Amino acid sequence: MILALINIKQLVTVSAHGDRVKTGKTMQDLGVIENGAVLIENDSIRWCGRMEELSMSSLKDADVLDCINRIVLPGFVDPHTHLVFSGSRENEFAMRSTGSSYQEIASKGGGILNTVNSVRQTTKKDLKKLARKYLNKVLQHGTTTIEIKSGYGLDVDNEIKILEVITELNDEEMITIISTFLGAHAIPPEFTGNKQEYIRLIVEKMIPYVGKKKLASFCDAFCEKGYFEPNDCRTIISEGMKVGLLPKLHADELTAGGGAELAAELGAVSVDHLEHISDIGIRALATTGVIAVLLPGVSLFLNHKYAPARKMIDQGVVVALATDFNPGSCMSYSMPMMMTLACTQMQMSPEEAIVSSTLNAAAALNLSHSLGSIEIGKKADIIVLDIPNYKFIPYHFGENHVWRVIKNGVILEF
Ligand code: NIG
Ligand code: FE
């Protein structure tokens, strides 16, 4: 089966020329081909180049998608979300708008524990139904691969319930879903004042089960004052590594806590948030290649400071973007929205924002060998946008410009 995309006004390949990621000045080069074409064979990219170079004989027996006046990009990769949840927290949003802080709301039993309470009362079937609805919208907004974390269960049964929902949805839905175990998201109410006991539950019961049943690829922890200290995270992440779970961290979000330095020490695949990263932390990420996943939607939603993306990129840190889609700190799954924020609030260029949402975002999930750019041999996860050039992605914000989504070589119908 051959599918040909022809007459592409701008083909944005994000070609890495064999590299896993793009850093520094190479992020400015999107490998753009004007008037391009792509040949897809089954689920993979067979060829891409200029229309003039496309041999007409290769179109014989091919399905043809005419992309005239439109642009083509690799599907967006969203490497950090908490998409499996129930309930909503619009009341907390309203409280923040009149001056309460995220931490104040959490200390009164709101925040993460608000959603935990709801998820514990929701059946697996209902959780799945809610998540499926969001995933459909996520695809329509151009995201073809997404990471989803547990962390709203915080006991053995409910953490497993969420991870089973994630892995089953990956089998059943077109979108690729990468699962992350985040048992260390908050201290559950039944362990208040007894954090070490909860950590013991994570280490002795949850992680061995998740590893044995292959319910996740990554293990994450919320490294933050009042949640899990660096020492706690070291224990949890190291235990995860023993059963094959690759390390990630939520770090330096609300306060500077040495989280980036810890991620570098542990050899994490990514460290996420980093609004309060230290200069030492930036250097540690630059030297180790740990990917910084930045979440500007959270800074917008919570009215917090933004991560110092400009400084990180200039110092050679690998930067990726993600939505962090969740009911408490970012109720948006729009990667283009994150790109607009990256440009207007974090001094990233449109080119850097696009690399951070495709190739580098795939690398944050250890998948950039097969995803994140339009190059021969990679998976045919491709989006067609109804805009005149790629700069319109961050520029014309608040509207979904996606015209077609091609996942694993198949044009999706919505
Ligand atoms: O990534 N920072 C910790 N966890 C989530 C927030 C989840 C919530 O508030 O429900 C985050 O922002
Ligand atoms: Fe998060």
XYZ file of C-alpha atoms and ligand atoms in Angstrom:
427
model
C 0.000 0.000 0.000
C 1.449 3.338 -1.098
C 0.054 6.698 -0.009
C 1.458 9.792 -1.719
C 1.187 13.292 -0.262
C 1.682 15.724 -3.119
C 1.832 19.490 -3.783
C 2.839 20.245 -0.194
C 3.403 23.990 0.056
C 5.924 23.545 2.871
C 7.174 20.152 3.983
C 8.675 20.563 7.453
C 10.776 17.422 7.891
C 12.556 18.313 11.194
C 15.265 16.063 9.796
C 17.968 15.325 12.327
C 20.347 13.710 9.827
C 20.553 10.635 12.025
C 20.878 12.453 15.338
C 18.608 11.596 18.256
C 17.846 15.224 19.123
C 18.485 18.784 18.025
C 20.224 21.245 20.347
C 21.449 24.858 20.246
C 21.677 26.422 16.799
C 20.696 23.216 14.973
C 17.160 23.795 16.320
C 16.801 26.642 13.830
C 17.042 24.193 10.920
C 13.686 22.513 10.293
C 14.760 20.871 7.034
C 11.987 22.638 5.135
C 11.249 21.553 1.558
C 9.134 23.998 -0.461
C 6.667 22.308 -2.837
C 7.320 18.864 -1.443
C 5.981 15.345 -1.555
C 6.046 12.282 0.720
C 5.667 8.620 -0.192
C 4.356 6.346 2.535
C 4.589 2.580 2.241
C 2.365 0.754 4.738
C 3.158 2.426 8.078
C 6.538 3.941 7.175
C 8.023 6.807 5.203
C 9.571 5.525 1.989
C 10.646 8.799 0.408
C 10.327 12.562 0.802
C 11.611 15.397 -1.334
C 10.706 18.056 -3.886
C 7.672 17.598 -6.156
C 9.937 17.883 -9.228
C 11.943 14.896 -8.012
C 8.893 12.688 -7.499
C 8.810 10.095 -10.248
C 5.307 9.900 -11.687
C 5.647 6.126 -12.006
C 5.729 5.905 -8.196
C 2.195 7.319 -8.171
C 0.874 4.423 -10.207
C -1.299 2.291 -7.874
C -0.804 4.838 -5.065
C -3.533 6.580 -3.090
C -2.936 10.288 -3.525
C -3.646 13.051 -1.003
C -3.362 16.469 -2.638
C -2.071 18.895 0.004
C -2.184 21.962 -2.206
C -1.698 25.233 -0.261
C -1.185 23.296 2.951
C 1.845 22.404 5.043
C 2.992 19.045 6.395
C 4.796 18.209 9.627
C 5.614 15.171 11.751
C 2.737 14.489 14.164
C 3.212 16.278 17.467
C 4.488 14.229 20.413
C 3.196 15.201 23.869
C 5.690 13.646 26.316
C 4.009 14.592 29.624
C 0.320 14.311 30.540
C -1.968 13.015 33.283
C -4.822 12.372 30.836
C -6.515 9.520 32.742
C -8.608 11.282 35.390
C -12.180 11.930 36.383
C -13.845 15.016 37.800
C -12.768 18.589 37.236
C -11.267 21.438 39.266
C -12.804 24.580 37.853
C -13.548 25.764 41.407
C -9.817 25.751 42.179
C -9.231 27.666 38.958
C -11.770 30.255 40.121
C -10.171 30.448 43.589
C -6.794 31.149 42.005
C -8.299 33.904 39.912
C -9.173 35.733 43.117
C -5.790 35.258 44.741
C -5.440 31.757 46.269
C -2.267 29.905 45.359
C -1.909 26.323 44.081
C -0.099 25.407 47.330
C -2.802 26.971 49.577
C -5.527 25.058 47.755
C -3.532 21.812 48.021
C -2.955 22.324 51.765
C -6.738 22.496 52.262
C -7.248 19.079 50.671
C -7.662 20.328 47.113
C -5.087 19.903 44.386
C -3.898 16.435 43.414
C -5.826 14.793 46.291
C -9.074 16.293 44.997
C -8.643 14.314 41.764
C -7.413 11.226 43.648
C -10.663 11.231 45.583
C -12.639 11.317 42.354
C -10.569 8.691 40.509
C -10.836 6.238 43.398
C -14.627 6.392 43.054
C -14.638 5.981 39.269
C -14.813 2.530 37.711
C -12.171 1.398 35.258
C -14.782 1.364 32.516
C -15.818 4.971 33.162
C -12.214 6.171 33.423
C -11.513 4.586 30.080
C -14.531 6.197 28.493
C -13.475 9.644 29.708
C -9.898 9.140 28.539
C -10.987 7.869 25.126
C -12.979 11.029 24.562
C -9.970 13.207 25.357
C -7.640 11.075 23.214
C -9.851 11.549 20.197
C -9.592 15.322 20.618
C -5.846 15.066 21.208
C -5.428 13.339 17.816
C -7.632 15.933 16.129
C -5.239 18.590 17.457
C -2.322 16.873 15.734
C -0.752 14.871 18.558
C -0.019 11.343 17.318
C 1.968 10.083 20.324
C 1.261 10.891 23.958
C 2.642 9.937 27.350
C 0.170 9.381 30.204
C 1.045 9.004 33.879
C -0.715 7.292 36.734
C -0.623 9.148 40.049
C -4.296 9.842 40.788
C -4.794 6.462 42.472
C -2.075 6.403 45.145
C -2.943 2.932 46.391
C -2.135 -0.427 44.845
C -5.533 -1.111 43.274
C -6.176 2.364 41.937
C -2.678 2.889 40.525
C -3.044 -0.445 38.721
C -6.510 0.551 37.539
C -5.119 3.692 35.872
C -2.124 1.891 34.336
C -4.391 -0.807 32.923
C -6.598 1.877 31.374
C -3.508 3.448 29.772
C -2.111 0.178 28.390
C -5.491 -1.052 27.133
C -6.171 2.258 25.378
C -2.776 1.983 23.682
C -3.838 -1.405 22.295
C -7.313 -0.252 21.279
C -6.823 3.288 19.957
C -4.895 4.600 16.943
C -2.813 7.056 18.964
C 0.442 5.715 20.457
C 0.379 5.925 24.251
C 3.434 5.592 26.466
C 2.706 4.694 30.069
C 4.471 6.135 33.121
C 4.098 4.985 36.721
C 3.794 7.989 39.066
C 2.860 6.426 42.401
C 5.011 9.128 44.006
C 2.727 11.993 42.940
C 1.463 12.966 46.414
C 1.123 11.442 49.876
C -2.352 9.847 50.021
C -4.607 10.933 52.932
C -4.376 7.557 54.704
C -0.570 8.051 54.979
C -0.587 11.669 56.219
C 2.420 12.104 58.508
C 3.668 8.686 57.474
C 5.386 9.284 54.172
C 8.044 6.596 54.642
C 5.345 3.940 54.977
C 3.805 5.080 51.685
C 7.230 4.964 50.014
C 7.569 1.409 51.323
C 4.247 0.536 49.664
C 5.469 2.015 46.371
C 8.783 0.168 46.521
C 7.596 -3.175 47.846
C 4.187 -3.576 46.241
C 3.558 -1.184 43.366
C 6.876 -1.150 41.473
C 7.376 -4.950 41.438
C 3.823 -5.429 40.104
C 4.138 -2.697 37.469
C 7.446 -4.201 36.342
C 6.166 -7.775 36.265
C 2.978 -6.930 34.330
C 4.788 -4.453 32.068
C 2.245 -1.752 32.847
C 4.657 1.143 32.279
C 7.813 2.158 30.427
C 8.854 4.920 32.821
C 8.860 5.643 36.552
C 8.357 9.267 37.608
C 8.252 11.067 40.985
C 7.194 14.550 42.110
C 10.389 15.975 43.622
C 9.095 18.959 45.598
C 8.956 20.333 49.159
C 5.926 18.812 50.893
C 5.726 15.960 48.383
C 8.842 13.813 47.844
C 12.368 14.910 48.828
C 15.370 14.160 46.570
C 16.325 11.207 48.800
C 12.810 9.731 48.521
C 12.898 10.140 44.743
C 16.327 8.510 44.533
C 14.983 5.464 46.388
C 11.845 5.189 44.239
C 13.478 5.831 40.872
C 16.348 3.405 41.611
C 13.847 0.707 42.517
C 11.989 1.357 39.267
C 15.212 1.009 37.298
C 15.746 -2.434 38.822
C 12.561 -3.673 37.109
C 13.296 -1.888 33.825
C 11.338 1.345 34.335
C 13.261 4.253 32.827
C 13.615 7.320 35.054
C 11.752 10.619 34.751
C 11.211 13.349 37.352
C 8.827 16.242 38.046
C 11.306 18.745 39.474
C 11.981 22.355 40.454
C 8.363 23.287 39.751
C 7.192 25.256 42.784
C 10.588 25.724 44.465
C 14.265 25.171 43.600
C 15.036 21.796 45.108
C 18.019 20.369 43.260
C 15.727 18.206 41.127
C 17.566 18.809 37.868
C 20.844 17.859 39.539
C 19.218 14.663 40.850
C 17.887 13.804 37.375
C 21.404 14.185 35.983
C 22.821 11.986 38.757
C 20.230 9.279 38.087
C 20.680 9.442 34.296
C 16.989 10.236 33.808
C 15.602 10.258 30.281
C 13.878 13.555 31.068
C 13.267 15.996 33.889
C 10.075 17.988 33.600
C 8.778 21.447 34.725
C 12.030 23.228 35.826
C 10.450 26.646 36.380
C 12.928 27.136 39.275
C 15.971 25.285 37.902
C 19.346 26.494 39.241
C 22.346 27.446 37.091
C 24.112 24.336 38.370
C 21.062 22.313 37.308
C 21.192 23.791 33.790
C 24.863 22.863 33.476
C 24.172 19.357 34.760
C 21.484 18.802 32.107
C 23.696 20.214 29.350
C 26.559 17.862 30.200
C 24.490 14.719 30.723
C 21.961 15.147 27.876
C 18.973 14.657 30.205
C 16.059 16.200 28.323
C 14.296 19.205 29.860
C 10.552 18.872 29.226
C 9.059 22.337 29.667
C 5.372 22.888 30.423
C 4.440 26.498 29.706
C 0.715 25.690 29.900
C 1.161 25.142 33.650
C 2.810 28.541 34.099
C -0.092 30.142 32.225
C -2.771 28.217 34.108
C -1.285 28.678 37.608
C 0.110 32.147 36.896
C 3.601 30.921 37.836
C 6.968 31.828 36.396
C 8.096 30.192 33.151
C 11.121 27.924 32.865
C 14.266 29.686 31.550
C 14.109 28.027 28.126
C 16.301 30.599 26.360
C 19.132 30.118 28.812
C 18.809 26.327 28.619
C 18.895 26.188 24.829
C 21.795 28.643 24.666
C 23.735 26.452 27.110
C 23.116 23.288 25.090
C 20.316 21.624 27.076
C 18.004 19.392 24.993
C 14.602 21.082 25.319
C 11.184 19.524 24.654
C 7.666 20.874 25.195
C 4.586 19.121 26.610
C 1.095 20.089 27.735
C 1.002 18.368 31.175
C -2.734 17.981 30.423
C -4.478 17.446 33.786
C -7.503 18.927 35.584
C -5.481 20.909 38.145
C -2.525 22.628 36.524
C -3.194 22.654 32.760
C -6.587 21.880 31.274
C -5.310 21.912 27.678
C -4.010 19.222 25.319
C -3.101 21.636 22.550
C 0.568 21.406 21.567
C 0.249 24.464 19.269
C -0.972 26.462 22.287
C 2.215 25.412 24.141
C 4.249 26.578 21.147
C 2.620 30.013 21.246
C 3.474 30.278 24.955
C 7.020 29.061 24.273
C 7.491 31.895 21.765
C 5.773 34.689 23.673
C 6.745 33.774 27.256
C 9.983 31.789 27.012
C 11.740 33.568 24.119
C 11.876 30.447 21.970
C 11.739 30.846 18.195
C 8.948 29.159 16.194
C 11.577 26.747 14.847
C 12.761 25.818 18.351
C 9.161 25.355 19.464
C 8.483 22.964 16.576
C 11.633 20.878 17.185
C 10.688 20.737 20.881
C 7.207 19.412 20.029
C 8.327 16.758 17.539
C 11.843 15.294 17.472
C 12.993 16.321 20.960
C 9.610 15.409 22.441
C 9.929 11.944 20.888
C 13.418 11.679 22.399
C 11.913 12.459 25.820
C 10.037 9.160 25.391
C 13.092 7.375 23.967
C 11.330 7.144 20.596
C 13.190 9.555 18.327
C 14.782 6.669 16.397
C 11.336 5.967 14.886
C 9.250 9.121 15.478
C 9.467 12.903 15.533
C 10.669 13.689 11.996
C 9.784 12.950 8.396
C 12.729 10.831 7.268
C 13.029 7.630 5.292
C 12.303 4.593 7.458
C 10.547 6.455 10.255
C 6.925 5.788 11.145
C 4.411 7.656 8.977
C 2.877 9.832 11.711
C 2.172 12.982 9.763
C -0.146 15.989 10.020
C -1.405 18.315 7.291
C -2.221 21.858 8.393
C -4.348 24.418 6.625
C -1.965 27.383 7.017
C 0.426 29.088 4.590
C 3.679 28.422 6.488
C 4.948 26.865 9.733
C 5.263 30.188 11.573
C 1.457 30.318 11.616
C 1.443 27.434 14.139
C 2.439 29.618 17.107
C 1.301 32.858 15.445
C -2.368 32.127 14.674
C -3.214 30.733 18.098
C -6.411 29.482 19.676
C -7.574 27.721 16.532
C -7.056 24.149 15.363
C -5.369 24.266 11.943
C -5.097 20.479 11.536
C -6.711 19.351 8.260
C -5.687 15.682 8.174
C -3.936 13.315 10.581
C -2.037 10.325 9.227
C -1.213 7.748 11.867
C 0.931 4.722 10.998
C 0.299 5.496 7.319
C -3.495 5.652 7.677
C -5.526 8.825 7.058
C -7.800 9.112 10.082
C -11.496 9.892 9.847
C -12.989 11.921 12.671
O 2.522 18.100 36.653
N 3.202 18.841 39.634
C 2.593 17.850 39.933
N 1.654 17.245 39.245
C 0.865 17.808 38.219
C -0.294 18.536 38.764
C -1.398 17.609 38.911
C -2.592 18.219 39.559
O -2.607 19.351 40.054
O -3.568 17.463 39.572
C 1.699 18.663 37.319
O 1.547 19.890 37.262
Fe 2.837 16.613 35.457
